[in-house]
Amino acid sequence: MRLGYEGYTAKVDNQMSVTSYLRQFLAGLKHPSGKPRFQMLDGGDICCLPVVAARLNPEFVLHYDDIDFQHALSESHWHVSGYSLGFENPINERFEGLCSDANKDSTMFHIVVKSNLTQSLAGNLAEKIEKIVTILDEMDGGYESIHSKLTDLAIGAKDDTIPIEKLREFSDSIGDLPSRSLSKSQFVQQQRTSIVAQNIC
């Protein structure tokens, strides 16, 4: 109310302009193969919220996903929200796909453009994104080895919990450890929150 109609309109117009800039940047970013680095998932610039939704191009077989990308980017003090496109069905306790046209192991992310995200700051975010995906590409088998080893431990557990002793075997890779056993889903989430950060610095 304090901005008035014109002030509020100007604020929203600025948000939409910055959103469009980030959307076009992500859509135009190329993988070394020449193909688009990201697949855009939002409705585009027309009748859309100031939110950019995308995911790493599923055509590529990468050793990292959008959740890893989120955590790596956070090392540059930028937060984008990464999501799994799968969920644990409370009825049958199975991990199932959230969308009919995406694998249950797929991930995505979105960027919410608030009114304090200026064009200059958006340019900095774009630079960091381009740098981060290049670094993740260059990590190659070293990163993949850590990622897959921890995931295999979770998947290979005989029951639904993983003893703290097993977790301690990977203490150098996953950082601070909990003081109790974790369920498989909690373990996978815990390891995701620290592996990238410790390998990106």
XYZ file of C-alpha atoms in Angstrom:
201
model
C 0.000 0.000 0.000
C 2.801 2.430 0.863
C 4.227 2.152 -2.659
C 0.991 3.066 -4.373
C -0.216 1.582 -7.645
C 2.625 2.983 -9.740
C 5.287 2.049 -7.201
C 4.022 -1.504 -6.833
C 3.769 -1.872 -10.608
C 7.361 -0.679 -10.998
C 8.521 -3.140 -8.336
C 6.822 -6.107 -9.997
C 8.000 -5.032 -13.449
C 11.575 -5.024 -12.140
C 11.138 -8.505 -10.651
C 9.763 -9.825 -13.924
C 12.593 -8.218 -15.877
C 15.227 -9.847 -13.667
C 13.348 -13.160 -13.869
C 13.352 -12.958 -17.659
C 17.096 -12.245 -17.655
C 17.853 -15.311 -15.519
C 15.491 -17.490 -17.550
C 17.150 -16.478 -20.809
C 20.586 -16.994 -19.283
C 19.795 -20.550 -18.167
C 18.087 -21.399 -21.456
C 21.094 -20.131 -23.406
C 23.822 -21.781 -21.331
C 25.431 -24.593 -23.310
C 27.057 -27.850 -22.281
C 30.477 -28.569 -23.907
C 28.560 -30.858 -26.284
C 26.733 -27.821 -27.639
C 23.360 -28.888 -26.236
C 21.429 -26.778 -23.702
C 22.800 -27.167 -20.190
C 19.346 -26.806 -18.592
C 15.791 -27.819 -19.395
C 13.345 -25.025 -18.601
C 10.257 -26.075 -16.654
C 8.303 -22.865 -16.022
C 5.733 -21.083 -18.149
C 8.082 -18.548 -19.684
C 7.879 -14.761 -19.620
C 4.143 -14.444 -20.329
C 1.704 -14.621 -17.402
C 4.324 -16.134 -15.136
C 5.352 -15.562 -11.520
C 8.793 -14.075 -10.777
C 10.151 -17.618 -10.470
C 12.525 -19.530 -12.743
C 12.138 -23.319 -12.698
C 14.586 -25.614 -14.457
C 16.627 -28.772 -14.169
C 19.892 -30.075 -15.523
C 19.299 -31.438 -18.999
C 18.212 -35.088 -18.482
C 19.833 -36.017 -21.816
C 23.225 -35.922 -20.114
C 24.580 -38.666 -17.865
C 26.084 -36.471 -15.153
C 27.715 -37.469 -11.881
C 25.783 -34.734 -10.048
C 22.160 -33.591 -9.951
C 20.176 -30.453 -9.152
C 20.447 -31.010 -5.391
C 24.233 -31.209 -5.685
C 24.126 -28.091 -7.864
C 22.104 -26.307 -5.165
C 24.655 -27.087 -2.465
C 27.619 -26.205 -4.638
C 26.040 -22.853 -5.486
C 25.412 -22.159 -1.803
C 29.189 -22.019 -1.336
C 29.001 -18.749 -3.282
C 26.275 -17.540 -0.886
C 23.489 -18.016 -3.402
C 20.513 -20.192 -2.552
C 18.344 -21.917 -5.132
C 15.801 -24.486 -4.020
C 16.517 -28.006 -5.241
C 13.833 -30.688 -5.161
C 13.492 -34.380 -5.728
C 10.801 -35.381 -8.213
C 10.170 -38.504 -6.174
C 8.524 -39.038 -2.800
C 8.082 -41.736 -0.196
C 4.507 -42.949 -0.453
C 3.182 -43.169 3.146
C 0.665 -45.822 2.131
C 3.060 -48.441 0.768
C 6.372 -46.905 1.993
C 7.795 -47.043 -1.525
C 9.768 -44.313 -3.233
C 7.674 -43.267 -6.219
C 7.694 -40.641 -8.954
C 5.947 -37.357 -8.263
C 5.334 -36.637 -11.973
C 4.093 -39.003 -14.670
C 6.644 -37.724 -17.210
C 9.759 -37.758 -14.990
C 11.783 -40.559 -13.441
C 11.405 -40.880 -9.672
C 15.146 -40.194 -9.278
C 14.914 -36.920 -11.212
C 15.534 -33.549 -9.583
C 14.860 -29.887 -10.356
C 15.446 -26.432 -8.887
C 13.842 -23.027 -8.892
C 14.978 -19.454 -8.306
C 12.583 -17.044 -6.592
C 13.248 -13.469 -7.725
C 12.471 -11.149 -4.828
C 12.270 -7.383 -5.080
C 15.784 -6.917 -3.666
C 17.386 -9.049 -6.401
C 18.714 -6.339 -8.707
C 19.931 -6.771 -12.276
C 23.506 -6.402 -11.054
C 23.059 -9.144 -8.453
C 21.371 -11.358 -11.028
C 24.432 -10.935 -13.224
C 26.605 -12.134 -10.356
C 24.334 -15.147 -9.828
C 24.595 -16.006 -13.521
C 28.401 -15.873 -13.342
C 28.428 -18.152 -10.298
C 26.076 -20.659 -11.942
C 28.280 -20.907 -15.031
C 31.375 -21.359 -12.882
C 29.787 -23.960 -10.603
C 28.573 -26.276 -13.384
C 32.037 -26.113 -14.972
C 33.641 -27.097 -11.661
C 31.161 -29.934 -11.147
C 31.906 -31.211 -14.656
C 35.647 -31.163 -13.978
C 35.316 -33.111 -10.711
C 34.680 -36.167 -12.876
C 35.141 -39.596 -11.265
C 36.413 -38.271 -7.942
C 33.074 -36.735 -7.082
C 31.125 -39.610 -8.603
C 33.029 -42.099 -6.463
C 32.120 -40.362 -3.206
C 28.534 -39.778 -4.267
C 27.880 -43.350 -5.381
C 29.663 -44.963 -2.429
C 27.447 -43.175 0.086
C 24.304 -43.836 -1.916
C 25.163 -47.535 -2.256
C 25.597 -47.772 1.505
C 22.106 -46.396 2.047
C 20.497 -48.597 -0.607
C 22.350 -51.709 0.512
C 21.279 -51.549 4.156
C 19.425 -54.722 5.168
C 16.826 -52.909 7.286
C 15.500 -49.365 7.332
C 18.207 -47.897 9.559
C 21.929 -47.366 9.125
C 24.039 -47.745 12.293
C 26.110 -44.789 13.381
C 29.229 -46.989 13.111
C 28.697 -47.309 9.373
C 28.237 -43.590 9.011
C 31.502 -42.929 10.829
C 33.387 -44.819 8.127
C 32.618 -41.850 5.884
C 33.112 -39.077 8.431
C 35.834 -37.413 6.360
C 33.440 -37.131 3.420
C 30.134 -36.157 4.984
C 31.247 -33.766 7.729
C 29.382 -33.589 11.051
C 27.684 -36.840 11.947
C 24.467 -37.307 13.922
C 24.548 -38.922 17.344
C 22.025 -41.607 16.395
C 21.214 -44.000 13.591
C 19.406 -42.647 10.538
C 16.765 -44.020 8.216
C 17.864 -44.546 4.615
C 16.078 -41.417 3.384
C 17.551 -39.317 6.220
C 21.017 -40.660 5.460
C 20.829 -39.779 1.770
C 19.599 -36.300 2.650
C 22.345 -35.859 5.286
C 25.161 -36.840 2.934
C 23.855 -34.561 0.187
C 24.073 -31.521 2.450
C 27.838 -31.712 2.851
C 29.626 -33.677 0.134
C 29.496 -30.957 -2.496
C 30.550 -28.214 -0.119
C 33.659 -30.072 0.962
C 34.692 -30.913 -2.589
C 33.970 -27.560 -4.179
C 36.163 -25.379 -1.930
